[in-house]
Every structure is written in structure tokens, then in C-alpha cells.
Tab-separated table of C-alpha atoms (C1' of nucleotides) in Angstrom:
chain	number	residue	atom	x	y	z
A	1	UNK	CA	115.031	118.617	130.996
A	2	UNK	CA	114.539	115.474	133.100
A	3	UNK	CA	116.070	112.717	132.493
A	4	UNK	CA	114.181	109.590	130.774
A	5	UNK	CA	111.852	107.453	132.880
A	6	UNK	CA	112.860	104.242	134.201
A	7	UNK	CA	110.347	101.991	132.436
A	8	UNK	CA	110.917	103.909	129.198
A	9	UNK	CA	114.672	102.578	129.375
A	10	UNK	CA	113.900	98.770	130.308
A	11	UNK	CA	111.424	98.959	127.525
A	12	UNK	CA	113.738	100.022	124.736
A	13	UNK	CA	116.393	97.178	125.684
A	14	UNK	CA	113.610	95.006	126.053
A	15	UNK	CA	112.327	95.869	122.373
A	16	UNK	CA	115.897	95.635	121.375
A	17	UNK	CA	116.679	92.292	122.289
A	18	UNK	CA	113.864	91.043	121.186
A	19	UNK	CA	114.095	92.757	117.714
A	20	UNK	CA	117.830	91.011	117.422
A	21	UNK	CA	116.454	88.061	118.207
A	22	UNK	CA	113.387	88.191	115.723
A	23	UNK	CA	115.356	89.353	113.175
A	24	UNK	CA	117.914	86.600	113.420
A	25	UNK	CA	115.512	84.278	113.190
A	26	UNK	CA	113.649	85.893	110.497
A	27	UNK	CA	116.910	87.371	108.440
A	28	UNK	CA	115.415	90.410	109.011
A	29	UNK	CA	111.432	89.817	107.835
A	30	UNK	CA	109.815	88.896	111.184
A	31	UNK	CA	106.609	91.473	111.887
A	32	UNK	CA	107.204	94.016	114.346
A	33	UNK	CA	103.698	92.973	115.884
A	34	UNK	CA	105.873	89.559	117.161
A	35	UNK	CA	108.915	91.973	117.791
A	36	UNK	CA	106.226	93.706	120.743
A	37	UNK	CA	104.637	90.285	121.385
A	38	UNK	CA	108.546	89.088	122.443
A	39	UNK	CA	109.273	92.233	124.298
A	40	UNK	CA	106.355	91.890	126.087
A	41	UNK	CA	105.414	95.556	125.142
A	42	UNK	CA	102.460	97.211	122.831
A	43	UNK	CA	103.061	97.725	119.562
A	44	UNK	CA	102.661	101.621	120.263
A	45	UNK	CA	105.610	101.691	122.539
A	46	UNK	CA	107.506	100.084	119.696
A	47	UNK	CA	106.864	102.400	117.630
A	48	UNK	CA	107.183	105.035	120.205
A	49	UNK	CA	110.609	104.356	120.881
A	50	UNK	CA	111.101	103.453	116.950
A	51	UNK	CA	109.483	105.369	114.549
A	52	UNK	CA	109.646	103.551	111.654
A	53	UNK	CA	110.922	99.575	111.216
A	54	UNK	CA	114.607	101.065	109.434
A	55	UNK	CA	114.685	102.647	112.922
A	56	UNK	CA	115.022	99.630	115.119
A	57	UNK	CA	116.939	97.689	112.644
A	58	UNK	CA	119.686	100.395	112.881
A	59	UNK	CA	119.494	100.235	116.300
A	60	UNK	CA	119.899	96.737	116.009
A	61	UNK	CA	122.615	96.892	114.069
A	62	UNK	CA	124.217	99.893	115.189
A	63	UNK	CA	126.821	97.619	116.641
A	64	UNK	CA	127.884	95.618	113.477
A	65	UNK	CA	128.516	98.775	112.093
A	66	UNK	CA	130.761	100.280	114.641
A	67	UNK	CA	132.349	96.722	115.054
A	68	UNK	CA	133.643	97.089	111.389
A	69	UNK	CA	134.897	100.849	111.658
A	70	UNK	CA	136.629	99.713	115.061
A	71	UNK	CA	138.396	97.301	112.441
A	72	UNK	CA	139.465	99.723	110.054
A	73	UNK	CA	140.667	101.718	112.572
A	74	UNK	CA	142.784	98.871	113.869
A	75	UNK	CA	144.351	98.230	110.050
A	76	UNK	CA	145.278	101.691	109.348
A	77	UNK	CA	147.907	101.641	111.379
A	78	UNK	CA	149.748	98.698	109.056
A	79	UNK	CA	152.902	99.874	106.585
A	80	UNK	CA	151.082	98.968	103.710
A	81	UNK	CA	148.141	100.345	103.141
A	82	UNK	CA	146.965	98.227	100.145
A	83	UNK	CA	147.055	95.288	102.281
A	84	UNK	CA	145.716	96.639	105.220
A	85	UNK	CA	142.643	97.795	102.545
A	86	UNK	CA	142.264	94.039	101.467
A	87	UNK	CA	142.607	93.023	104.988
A	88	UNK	CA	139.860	94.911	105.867
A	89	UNK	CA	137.517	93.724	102.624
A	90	UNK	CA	137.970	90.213	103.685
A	91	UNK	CA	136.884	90.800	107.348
A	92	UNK	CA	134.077	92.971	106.139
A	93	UNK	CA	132.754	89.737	103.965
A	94	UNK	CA	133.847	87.430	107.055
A	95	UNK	CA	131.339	89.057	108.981
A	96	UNK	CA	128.436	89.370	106.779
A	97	UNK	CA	128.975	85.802	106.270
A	98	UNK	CA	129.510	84.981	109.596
A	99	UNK	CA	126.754	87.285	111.827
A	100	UNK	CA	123.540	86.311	110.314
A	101	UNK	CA	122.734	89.960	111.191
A	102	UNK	CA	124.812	92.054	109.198
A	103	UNK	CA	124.076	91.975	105.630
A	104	UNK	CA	120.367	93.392	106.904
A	105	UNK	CA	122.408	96.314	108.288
A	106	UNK	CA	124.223	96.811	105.078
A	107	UNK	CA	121.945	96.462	102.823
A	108	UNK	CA	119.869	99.432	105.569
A	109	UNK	CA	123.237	101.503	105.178
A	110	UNK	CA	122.897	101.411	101.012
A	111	UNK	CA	119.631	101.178	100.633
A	112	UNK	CA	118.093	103.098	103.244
A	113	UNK	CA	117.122	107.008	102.813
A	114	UNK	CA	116.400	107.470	106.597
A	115	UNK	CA	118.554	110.170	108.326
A	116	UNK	CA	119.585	106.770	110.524
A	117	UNK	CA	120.878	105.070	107.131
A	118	UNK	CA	122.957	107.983	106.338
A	119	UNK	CA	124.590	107.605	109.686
A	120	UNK	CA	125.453	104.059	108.622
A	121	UNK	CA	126.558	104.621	105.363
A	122	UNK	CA	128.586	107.915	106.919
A	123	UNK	CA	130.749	105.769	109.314
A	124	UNK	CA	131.547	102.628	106.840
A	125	UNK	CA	132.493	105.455	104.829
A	126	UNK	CA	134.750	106.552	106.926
A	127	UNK	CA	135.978	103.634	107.798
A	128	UNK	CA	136.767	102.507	104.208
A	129	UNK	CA	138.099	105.788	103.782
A	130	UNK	CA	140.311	106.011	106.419
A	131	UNK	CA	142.274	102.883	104.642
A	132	UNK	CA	141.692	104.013	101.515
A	133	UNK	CA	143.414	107.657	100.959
A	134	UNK	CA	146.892	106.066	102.290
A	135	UNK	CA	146.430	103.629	99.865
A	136	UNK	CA	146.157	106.392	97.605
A	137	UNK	CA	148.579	108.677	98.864
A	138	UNK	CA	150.956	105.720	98.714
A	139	UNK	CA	150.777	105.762	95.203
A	140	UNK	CA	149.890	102.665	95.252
A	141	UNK	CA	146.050	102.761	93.651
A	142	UNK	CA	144.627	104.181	91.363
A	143	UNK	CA	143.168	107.311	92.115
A	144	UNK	CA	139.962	107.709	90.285
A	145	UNK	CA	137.680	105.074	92.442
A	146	UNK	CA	136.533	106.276	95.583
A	147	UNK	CA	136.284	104.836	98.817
A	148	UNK	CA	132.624	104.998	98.361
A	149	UNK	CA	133.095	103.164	94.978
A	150	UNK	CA	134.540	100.487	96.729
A	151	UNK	CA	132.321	100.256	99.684
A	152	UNK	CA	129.036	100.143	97.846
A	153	UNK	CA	131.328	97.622	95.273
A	154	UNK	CA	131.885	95.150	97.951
A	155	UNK	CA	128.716	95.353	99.729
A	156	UNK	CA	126.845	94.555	96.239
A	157	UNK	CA	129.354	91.415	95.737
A	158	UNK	CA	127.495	90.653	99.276
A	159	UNK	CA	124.104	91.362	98.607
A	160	UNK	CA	123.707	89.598	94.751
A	161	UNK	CA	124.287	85.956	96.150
A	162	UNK	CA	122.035	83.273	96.144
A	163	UNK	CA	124.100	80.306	96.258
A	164	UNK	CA	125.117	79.200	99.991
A	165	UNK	CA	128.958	79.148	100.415
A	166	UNK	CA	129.699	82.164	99.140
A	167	UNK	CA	132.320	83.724	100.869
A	168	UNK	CA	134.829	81.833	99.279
A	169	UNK	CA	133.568	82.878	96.270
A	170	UNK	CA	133.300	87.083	97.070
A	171	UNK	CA	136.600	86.783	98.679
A	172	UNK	CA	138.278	85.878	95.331
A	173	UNK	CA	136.368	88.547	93.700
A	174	UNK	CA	137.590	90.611	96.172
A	175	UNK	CA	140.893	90.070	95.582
A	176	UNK	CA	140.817	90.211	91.685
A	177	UNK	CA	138.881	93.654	92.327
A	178	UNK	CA	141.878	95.031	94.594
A	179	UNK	CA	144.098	94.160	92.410
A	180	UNK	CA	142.432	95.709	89.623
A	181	UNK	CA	143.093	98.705	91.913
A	182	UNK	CA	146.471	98.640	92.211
A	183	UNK	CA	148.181	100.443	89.813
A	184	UNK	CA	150.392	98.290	87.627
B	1	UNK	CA	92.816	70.615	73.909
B	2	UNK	CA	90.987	73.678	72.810
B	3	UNK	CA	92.908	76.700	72.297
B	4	UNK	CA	92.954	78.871	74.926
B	5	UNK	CA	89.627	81.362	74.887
B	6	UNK	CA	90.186	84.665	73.169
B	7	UNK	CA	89.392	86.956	76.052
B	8	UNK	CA	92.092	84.849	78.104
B	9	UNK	CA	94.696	86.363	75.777
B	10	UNK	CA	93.030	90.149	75.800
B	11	UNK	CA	93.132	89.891	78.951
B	12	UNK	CA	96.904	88.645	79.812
B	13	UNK	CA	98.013	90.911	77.061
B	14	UNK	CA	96.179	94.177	78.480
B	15	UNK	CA	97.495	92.932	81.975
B	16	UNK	CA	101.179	92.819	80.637
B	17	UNK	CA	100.449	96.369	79.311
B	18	UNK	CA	99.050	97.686	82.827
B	19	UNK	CA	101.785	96.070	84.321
B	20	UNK	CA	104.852	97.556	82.481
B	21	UNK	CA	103.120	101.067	82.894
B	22	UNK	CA	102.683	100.795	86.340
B	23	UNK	CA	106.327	99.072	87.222
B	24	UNK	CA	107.720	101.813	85.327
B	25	UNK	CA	105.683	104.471	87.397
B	26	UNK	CA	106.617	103.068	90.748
B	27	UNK	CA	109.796	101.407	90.223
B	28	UNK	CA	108.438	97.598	90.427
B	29	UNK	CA	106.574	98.689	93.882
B	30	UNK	CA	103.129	98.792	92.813
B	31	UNK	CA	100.259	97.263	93.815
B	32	UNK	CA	98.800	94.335	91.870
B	33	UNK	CA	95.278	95.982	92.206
B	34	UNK	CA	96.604	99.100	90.757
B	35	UNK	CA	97.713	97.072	87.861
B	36	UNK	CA	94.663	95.180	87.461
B	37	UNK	CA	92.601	98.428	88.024
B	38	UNK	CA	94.604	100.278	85.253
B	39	UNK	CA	94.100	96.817	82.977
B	40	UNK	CA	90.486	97.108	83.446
B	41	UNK	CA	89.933	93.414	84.660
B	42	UNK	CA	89.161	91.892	88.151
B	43	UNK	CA	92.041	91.291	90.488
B	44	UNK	CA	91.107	87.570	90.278
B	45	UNK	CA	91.647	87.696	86.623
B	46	UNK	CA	95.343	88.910	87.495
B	47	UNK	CA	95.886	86.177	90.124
B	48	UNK	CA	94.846	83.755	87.617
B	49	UNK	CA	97.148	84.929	84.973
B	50	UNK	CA	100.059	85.267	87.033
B	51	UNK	CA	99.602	83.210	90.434
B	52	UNK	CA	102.632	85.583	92.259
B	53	UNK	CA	103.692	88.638	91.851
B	54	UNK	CA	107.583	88.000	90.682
B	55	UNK	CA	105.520	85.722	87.635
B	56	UNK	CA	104.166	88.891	86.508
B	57	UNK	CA	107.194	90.697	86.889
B	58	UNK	CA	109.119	88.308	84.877
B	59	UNK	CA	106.779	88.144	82.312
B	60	UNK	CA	106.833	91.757	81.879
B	61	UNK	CA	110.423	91.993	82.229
B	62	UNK	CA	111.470	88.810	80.141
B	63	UNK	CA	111.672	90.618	76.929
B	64	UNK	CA	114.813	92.786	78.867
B	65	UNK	CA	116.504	89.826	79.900
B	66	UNK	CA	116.330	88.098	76.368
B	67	UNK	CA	117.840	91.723	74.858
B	68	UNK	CA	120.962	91.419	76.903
B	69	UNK	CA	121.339	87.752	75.726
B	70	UNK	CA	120.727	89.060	71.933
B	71	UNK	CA	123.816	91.599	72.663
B	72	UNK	CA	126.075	88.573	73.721
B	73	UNK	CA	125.202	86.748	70.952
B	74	UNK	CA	126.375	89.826	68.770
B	75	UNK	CA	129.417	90.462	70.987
B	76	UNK	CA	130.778	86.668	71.232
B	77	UNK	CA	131.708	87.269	67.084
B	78	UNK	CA	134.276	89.511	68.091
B	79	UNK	CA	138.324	88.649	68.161
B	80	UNK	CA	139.233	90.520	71.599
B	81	UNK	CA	136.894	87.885	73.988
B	82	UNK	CA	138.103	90.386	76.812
B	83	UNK	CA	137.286	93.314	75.258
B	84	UNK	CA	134.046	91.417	74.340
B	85	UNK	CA	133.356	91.051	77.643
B	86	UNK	CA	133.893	94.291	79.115
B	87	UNK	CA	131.903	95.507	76.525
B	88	UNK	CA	128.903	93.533	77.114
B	89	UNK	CA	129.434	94.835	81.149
B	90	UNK	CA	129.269	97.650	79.974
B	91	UNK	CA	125.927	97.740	77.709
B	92	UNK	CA	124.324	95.836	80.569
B	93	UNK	CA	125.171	98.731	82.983
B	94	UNK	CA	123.807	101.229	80.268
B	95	UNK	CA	120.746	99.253	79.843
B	96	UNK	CA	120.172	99.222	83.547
B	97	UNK	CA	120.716	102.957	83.728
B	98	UNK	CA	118.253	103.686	80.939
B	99	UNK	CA	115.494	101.180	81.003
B	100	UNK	CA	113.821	101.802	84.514
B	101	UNK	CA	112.903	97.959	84.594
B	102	UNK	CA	116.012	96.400	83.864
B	103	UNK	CA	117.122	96.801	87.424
B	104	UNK	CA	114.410	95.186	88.931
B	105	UNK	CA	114.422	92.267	86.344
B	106	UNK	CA	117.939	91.750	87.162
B	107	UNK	CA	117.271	92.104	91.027
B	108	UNK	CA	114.543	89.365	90.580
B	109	UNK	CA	116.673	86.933	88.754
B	110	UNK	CA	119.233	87.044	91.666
B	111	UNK	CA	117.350	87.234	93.992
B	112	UNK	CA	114.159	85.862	93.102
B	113	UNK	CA	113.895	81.821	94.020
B	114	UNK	CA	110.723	81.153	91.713
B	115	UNK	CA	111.209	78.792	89.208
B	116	UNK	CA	110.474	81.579	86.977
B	117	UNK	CA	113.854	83.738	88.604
B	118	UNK	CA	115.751	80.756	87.945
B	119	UNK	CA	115.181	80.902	84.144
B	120	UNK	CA	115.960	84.720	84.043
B	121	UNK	CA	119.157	83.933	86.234
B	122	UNK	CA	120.208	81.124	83.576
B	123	UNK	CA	119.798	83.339	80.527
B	124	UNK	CA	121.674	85.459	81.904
B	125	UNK	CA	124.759	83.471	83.201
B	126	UNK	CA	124.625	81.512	79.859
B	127	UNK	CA	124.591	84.699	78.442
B	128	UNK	CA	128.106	85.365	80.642
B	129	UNK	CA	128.922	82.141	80.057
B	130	UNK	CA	128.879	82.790	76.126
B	131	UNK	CA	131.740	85.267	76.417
B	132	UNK	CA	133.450	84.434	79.884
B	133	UNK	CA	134.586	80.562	78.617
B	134	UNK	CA	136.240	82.277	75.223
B	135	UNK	CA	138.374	84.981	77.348
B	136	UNK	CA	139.772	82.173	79.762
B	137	UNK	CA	140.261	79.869	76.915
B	138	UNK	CA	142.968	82.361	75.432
B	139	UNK	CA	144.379	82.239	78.048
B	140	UNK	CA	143.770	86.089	78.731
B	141	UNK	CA	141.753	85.580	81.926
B	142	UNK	CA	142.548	84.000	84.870
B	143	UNK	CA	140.174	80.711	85.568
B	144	UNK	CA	139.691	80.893	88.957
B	145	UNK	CA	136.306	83.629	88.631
B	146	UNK	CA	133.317	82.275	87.205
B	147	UNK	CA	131.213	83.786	85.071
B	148	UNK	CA	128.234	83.533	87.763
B	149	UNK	CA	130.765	85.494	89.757
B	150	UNK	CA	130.735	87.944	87.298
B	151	UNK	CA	127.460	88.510	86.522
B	152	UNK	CA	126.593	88.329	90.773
B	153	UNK	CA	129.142	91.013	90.971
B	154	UNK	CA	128.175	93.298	88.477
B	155	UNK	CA	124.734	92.972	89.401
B	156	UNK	CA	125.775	93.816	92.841
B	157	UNK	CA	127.462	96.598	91.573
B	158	UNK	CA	124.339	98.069	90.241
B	159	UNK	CA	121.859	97.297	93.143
B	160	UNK	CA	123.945	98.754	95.746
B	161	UNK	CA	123.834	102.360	94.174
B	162	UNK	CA	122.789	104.957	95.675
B	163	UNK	CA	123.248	108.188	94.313
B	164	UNK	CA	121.560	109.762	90.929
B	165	UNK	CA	124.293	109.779	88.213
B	166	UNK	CA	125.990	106.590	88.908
B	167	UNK	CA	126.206	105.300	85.368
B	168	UNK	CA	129.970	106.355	84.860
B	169	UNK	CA	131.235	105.473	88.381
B	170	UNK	CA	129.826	101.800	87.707
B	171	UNK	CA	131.227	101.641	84.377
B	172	UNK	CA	134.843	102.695	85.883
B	173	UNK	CA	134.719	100.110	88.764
B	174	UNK	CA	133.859	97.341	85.948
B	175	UNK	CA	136.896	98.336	84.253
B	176	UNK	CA	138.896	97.874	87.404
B	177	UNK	CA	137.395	94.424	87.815
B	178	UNK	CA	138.102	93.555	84.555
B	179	UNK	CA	142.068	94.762	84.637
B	180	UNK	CA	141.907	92.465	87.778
B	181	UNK	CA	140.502	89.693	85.795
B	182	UNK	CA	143.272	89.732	83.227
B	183	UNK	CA	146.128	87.324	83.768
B	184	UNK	CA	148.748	90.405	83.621
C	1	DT	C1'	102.287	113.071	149.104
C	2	DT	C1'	100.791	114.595	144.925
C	3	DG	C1'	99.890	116.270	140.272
C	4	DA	C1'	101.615	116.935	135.927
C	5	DA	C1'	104.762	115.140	132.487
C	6	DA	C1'	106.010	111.120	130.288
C	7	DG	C1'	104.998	106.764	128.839
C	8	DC	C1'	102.004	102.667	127.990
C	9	DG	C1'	98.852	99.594	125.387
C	10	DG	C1'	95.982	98.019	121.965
C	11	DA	C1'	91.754	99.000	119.286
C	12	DG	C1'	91.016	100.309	114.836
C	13	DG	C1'	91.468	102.198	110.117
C	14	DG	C1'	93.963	101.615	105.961
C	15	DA	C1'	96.658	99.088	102.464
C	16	DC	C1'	97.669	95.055	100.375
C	17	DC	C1'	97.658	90.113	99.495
C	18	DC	C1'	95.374	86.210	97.778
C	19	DT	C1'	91.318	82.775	97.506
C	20	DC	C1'	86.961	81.261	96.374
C	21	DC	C1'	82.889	80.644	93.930
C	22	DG	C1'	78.623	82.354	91.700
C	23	DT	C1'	78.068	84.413	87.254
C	24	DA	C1'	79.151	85.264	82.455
C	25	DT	C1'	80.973	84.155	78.014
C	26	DA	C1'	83.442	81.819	74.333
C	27	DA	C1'	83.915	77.633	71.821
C	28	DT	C1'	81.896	73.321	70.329
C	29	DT	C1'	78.423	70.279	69.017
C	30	DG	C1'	74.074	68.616	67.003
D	1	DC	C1'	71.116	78.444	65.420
D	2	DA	C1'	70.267	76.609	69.848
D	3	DA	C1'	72.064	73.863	73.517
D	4	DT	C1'	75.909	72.451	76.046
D	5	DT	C1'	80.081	72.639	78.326
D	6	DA	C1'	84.573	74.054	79.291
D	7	DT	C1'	86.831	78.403	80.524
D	8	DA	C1'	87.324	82.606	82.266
D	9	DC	C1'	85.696	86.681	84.840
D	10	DG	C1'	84.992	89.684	88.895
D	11	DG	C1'	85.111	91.231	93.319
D	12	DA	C1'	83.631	90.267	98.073
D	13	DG	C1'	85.943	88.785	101.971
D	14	DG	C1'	89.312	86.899	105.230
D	15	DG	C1'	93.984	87.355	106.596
D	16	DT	C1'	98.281	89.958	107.654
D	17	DC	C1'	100.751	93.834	108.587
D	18	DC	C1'	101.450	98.753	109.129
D	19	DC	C1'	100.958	102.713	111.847
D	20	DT	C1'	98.142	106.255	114.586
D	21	DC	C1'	95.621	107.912	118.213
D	22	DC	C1'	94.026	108.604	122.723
D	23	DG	C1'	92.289	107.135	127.334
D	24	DC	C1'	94.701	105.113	131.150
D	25	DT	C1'	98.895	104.278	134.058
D	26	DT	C1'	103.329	105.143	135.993
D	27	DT	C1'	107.151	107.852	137.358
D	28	DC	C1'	109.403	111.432	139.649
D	29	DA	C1'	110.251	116.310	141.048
D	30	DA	C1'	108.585	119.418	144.151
DNA sequence: TTGAAAGCGGAGGGACCCTCCGTATAATTG
DNA sequence: CAATTATACGGAGGGTCCCTCCGCTTTCAA
């Protein structure tokens, strides 16, 4: 098994800087025709390298994903866990709002049926869960909402807004929605 | 002003017909030939009825919107304006679970930015609006969620599912947003 | 150095979108 | 019941994008 060419490797960072930066641009629409174009590749070796366009946006966004299970992982180490679950709700919704890429790479983790989605989904899953069964075990929530529940629960707050400041908004709903959670 | 010709309104009526059919089929992805194909006109006769694609979607899925404003009509007779509420949530999650165009009507008037979304997104948060202002005004729910918020988030709650049976696990997470909505 | 394995590029076929305009038909008028 | 005219019809065609396929090029192990 040899190890990958040289030129294949410069060719897939090329593609994926170039996809980020389409994509920001684009919020995620641009063509991957102009994705080659900016890479300075043919469209085959796009596709080569990503099969299909959920491919390289994963890729892409690969990074968000991890960034936010790095976070839980940071939180779950608080005393209380209900907190450290809000705490890590509102820095979920800071970045969506703030990294113009990240909402794409959500809505690819919930929407998404490719065996690369799943990945997504699987790690934010963790993530939420790793905050979310202390909160549980605590005694503090309620026990019959999942993690899952809650991840695809926030994540829709995120992806049904139209207006433009909204994550003043989604944080309060966030809030109300945790404390639903707690019990009494 | 002459009255509009007669095969004019065969023809938008048939299209409406082909167009519900084939939404229904394909889950709103269909093509627009397909629906003119199945209607048995030209695909210019389409364009002409409905100039974009979302203006034949709304048309066909206007009728849904307008039920769920009939049921908060009904519901805003009721004494309990919070238990009005929820229960409107929850025959708006039902409806979206059983009619397999709801959820794209609903998807359109949140997302959607036609003029024609906009009307479908005002129904609807009037409809809100009809029981969300009663609740707060007894003083039973806090005043600091709107009822845009509300419908955004339930909406949300409905777009971002993916598994098959997710009727109940919706319904449950409304509940917990609505125990969080209620000033304790 | 060299030849095969790996990778590259882009032409091209298919799907869909939407427009345009010559033709057809319904309504109106005399 | 023509003749006239306003409306509407249909589908060819141009544009965009998706994705595949295969002849050519490059890399790298031997």
C-alpha cells in the first residue's frame, strides 16, 4: 500500500480552501464547477477526491464540528451539570451565529443521509450527550428527552430563522427550553 | 376587463391537481415538467400560471396553512389560553406528521422570501399570535418569547427530524417548551 | 531510469430551469 | 354567424449545473 501521491495531497487542500471560501461567500450554494475553477483543478479531481457535494462540505466543516465537541468536552468537567448543558447551548448558537459556516454543517449533520452526515450527527451527539446524562444522573432533568431530542431541538431553533439578529432571540428560547427541562 | 378565459382556469385547476399529486409523491422535490406532464399542458402554460416554483407550491399548499389558522380560531374560545396553546402545538405537529405537505408548506413559509412565503408566514404567526397574546395577558406566560419565536421554534422542531416515528418525541419536547414558557 | 499505478482534466450527456414567440382558441362585436 | 381581437397554449431552445468517463500526465518504487 503506497502512500498517496504528492499532487493528490496539494490538490485536496487546494479544493478545500477553496470550497471554504466559496461556500462562505455563497452560504453554502456556490457551484462546485467555481469550487474547481478557484482551486485551480478539474472538476473530475473534485469529484475524485469528493464524491458527492455533502462530501466536501463535511470536509469543510469537519472542523466546526469537532470545535463544538472540543467544547462540550471542556464543560463537562463543571459541578453543575445543568449549567454546564446551557453553557454549552449558548456557545453552540454563538457559533452558528457567529461562523457564517456552521449552520451549513448542521443543517448536513440533520439533514444529511450520507455515511459522512452520520459521522456528524454521531459526534454532536456525543458531545450533547456527554453533558447531558450528568445532568440526568444529577437528578436534575427530566429524564424522558434525550440528548438527541435536544440536539436536533436546538439546531431547528437555528435553522427556522429568517429575521437577522437572531441569536438574541434563540438564546432566550434556549433558556425557557432548559428550563422546561429541569425538573421542578 | 373580461373575465379570465375558461381554459385559463382548466388549466390552473388541473395544474394545482398535478401538482399536489406529484409533491405528495416526491416530497415537494419534483420537477415542474413532471407536473406539467402529469397536468397534460405545456411547461409554458405552468410558468405562466405560477412564474416560480415556491408560487406553485404555495398555492397548492395554501389550503394547509389556512386549516391550521381555522384550528386557532376554534382553540382561542377556550378558558385555559395555555392549554390552548399547547394544544394547537400540538395539532400542528400532528398535522405535519400526517399530511405529507404540511412540512414543506411550513418549511416554505419560513424559509421562503417570496412575497407569497411572507403571506403563509403571517397567517401563521397571526394564527400564534391569536392564542400567544391571551396566555401572556393572564399573566400565565412569561412576555419575554414571542409568538414568532414560537412558531420559528416549533417549526424548527419539526424540520430538523430525522428519524421515522418522531411524532411523539416532538410532541414531548413541545411540552417541555411550554412548562418553560409558564411563569412558574 | 523506467514502467506501471495513481491521478489529472475537461468534454459531454443528462436533468432541470425558465423564456420566447408562432400558433391556436375563447370571448366579443357587428 | 362571421370577423376580430385579446388571451392563452405549447414546446423548442439556451443556460446552468451535475456527474461520469477515459485518454493523457505525473509520481514514485524498483
Amino acid at each position: 500500500m503506497r502512500r498517496p501521491r504528492a499532487d493528490s495531497l496539494r490538490n485536496r487542500e487546494k479544493l478545500l480552501m477553496a470550497a471554504a471560501a466559496v461556500f462562505r461567500e455563497t452560504g453554502g450554494a456556490g457551484t462546485l464547477e467555481a469550487v474547481a475553477r478557484r482551486a485551480g483543478v478539474g472538476i473530475g479531481t473534485l469529484y475524485r477526491h469528493f464524491p458527492t457535494r455533502e462530501a466536501l462540505f463535511e470536509a469543510v466543516y469537519r472542523r466546526e464540528i469537532e470545535q463544538l465537541a472540543e467544547l462540550s468536552r471542556e464543560l463537562s468537567e463543571t459541578d453543575d451539570p445543568v449549567a454546564a448543558l446551557r453553557r454549552f447551548l449558548h456557545g453552540m448558537v454563538g457559533m452558528v451565529a457567529t461562523k457564517k459556516g456552521m449552520i451549513a454543517a448542521l443543517a448536513i449533520a440533520i439533514d444529511g443521509t450520507s455515511e459522512i452526515a452520520c459521522f456528524s450527527f454521531a459526534t454532536l451527539s456525543a458531545a450533547m450527550e456527554r453533558l447531558h446524562a450528568p445532568a440526568v444522573a444529577s437528578g436534575s432533568m427530566r429524564a424522558d428527552v434525550s440528548a438527541d431530542d435536544i440536539l436536533q431541538t436546538v439546531v431547528g431553533m437555528c435553522l427556522a430563522r429568517r429575521e437577522e439578529q437572531w441569536e438574541p432571540a434563540v438564546i432566550r428560547l434556549i433558556d425557557v427550553f432548559v428550563d422546561g427541562l429541569k425538573t421542578d
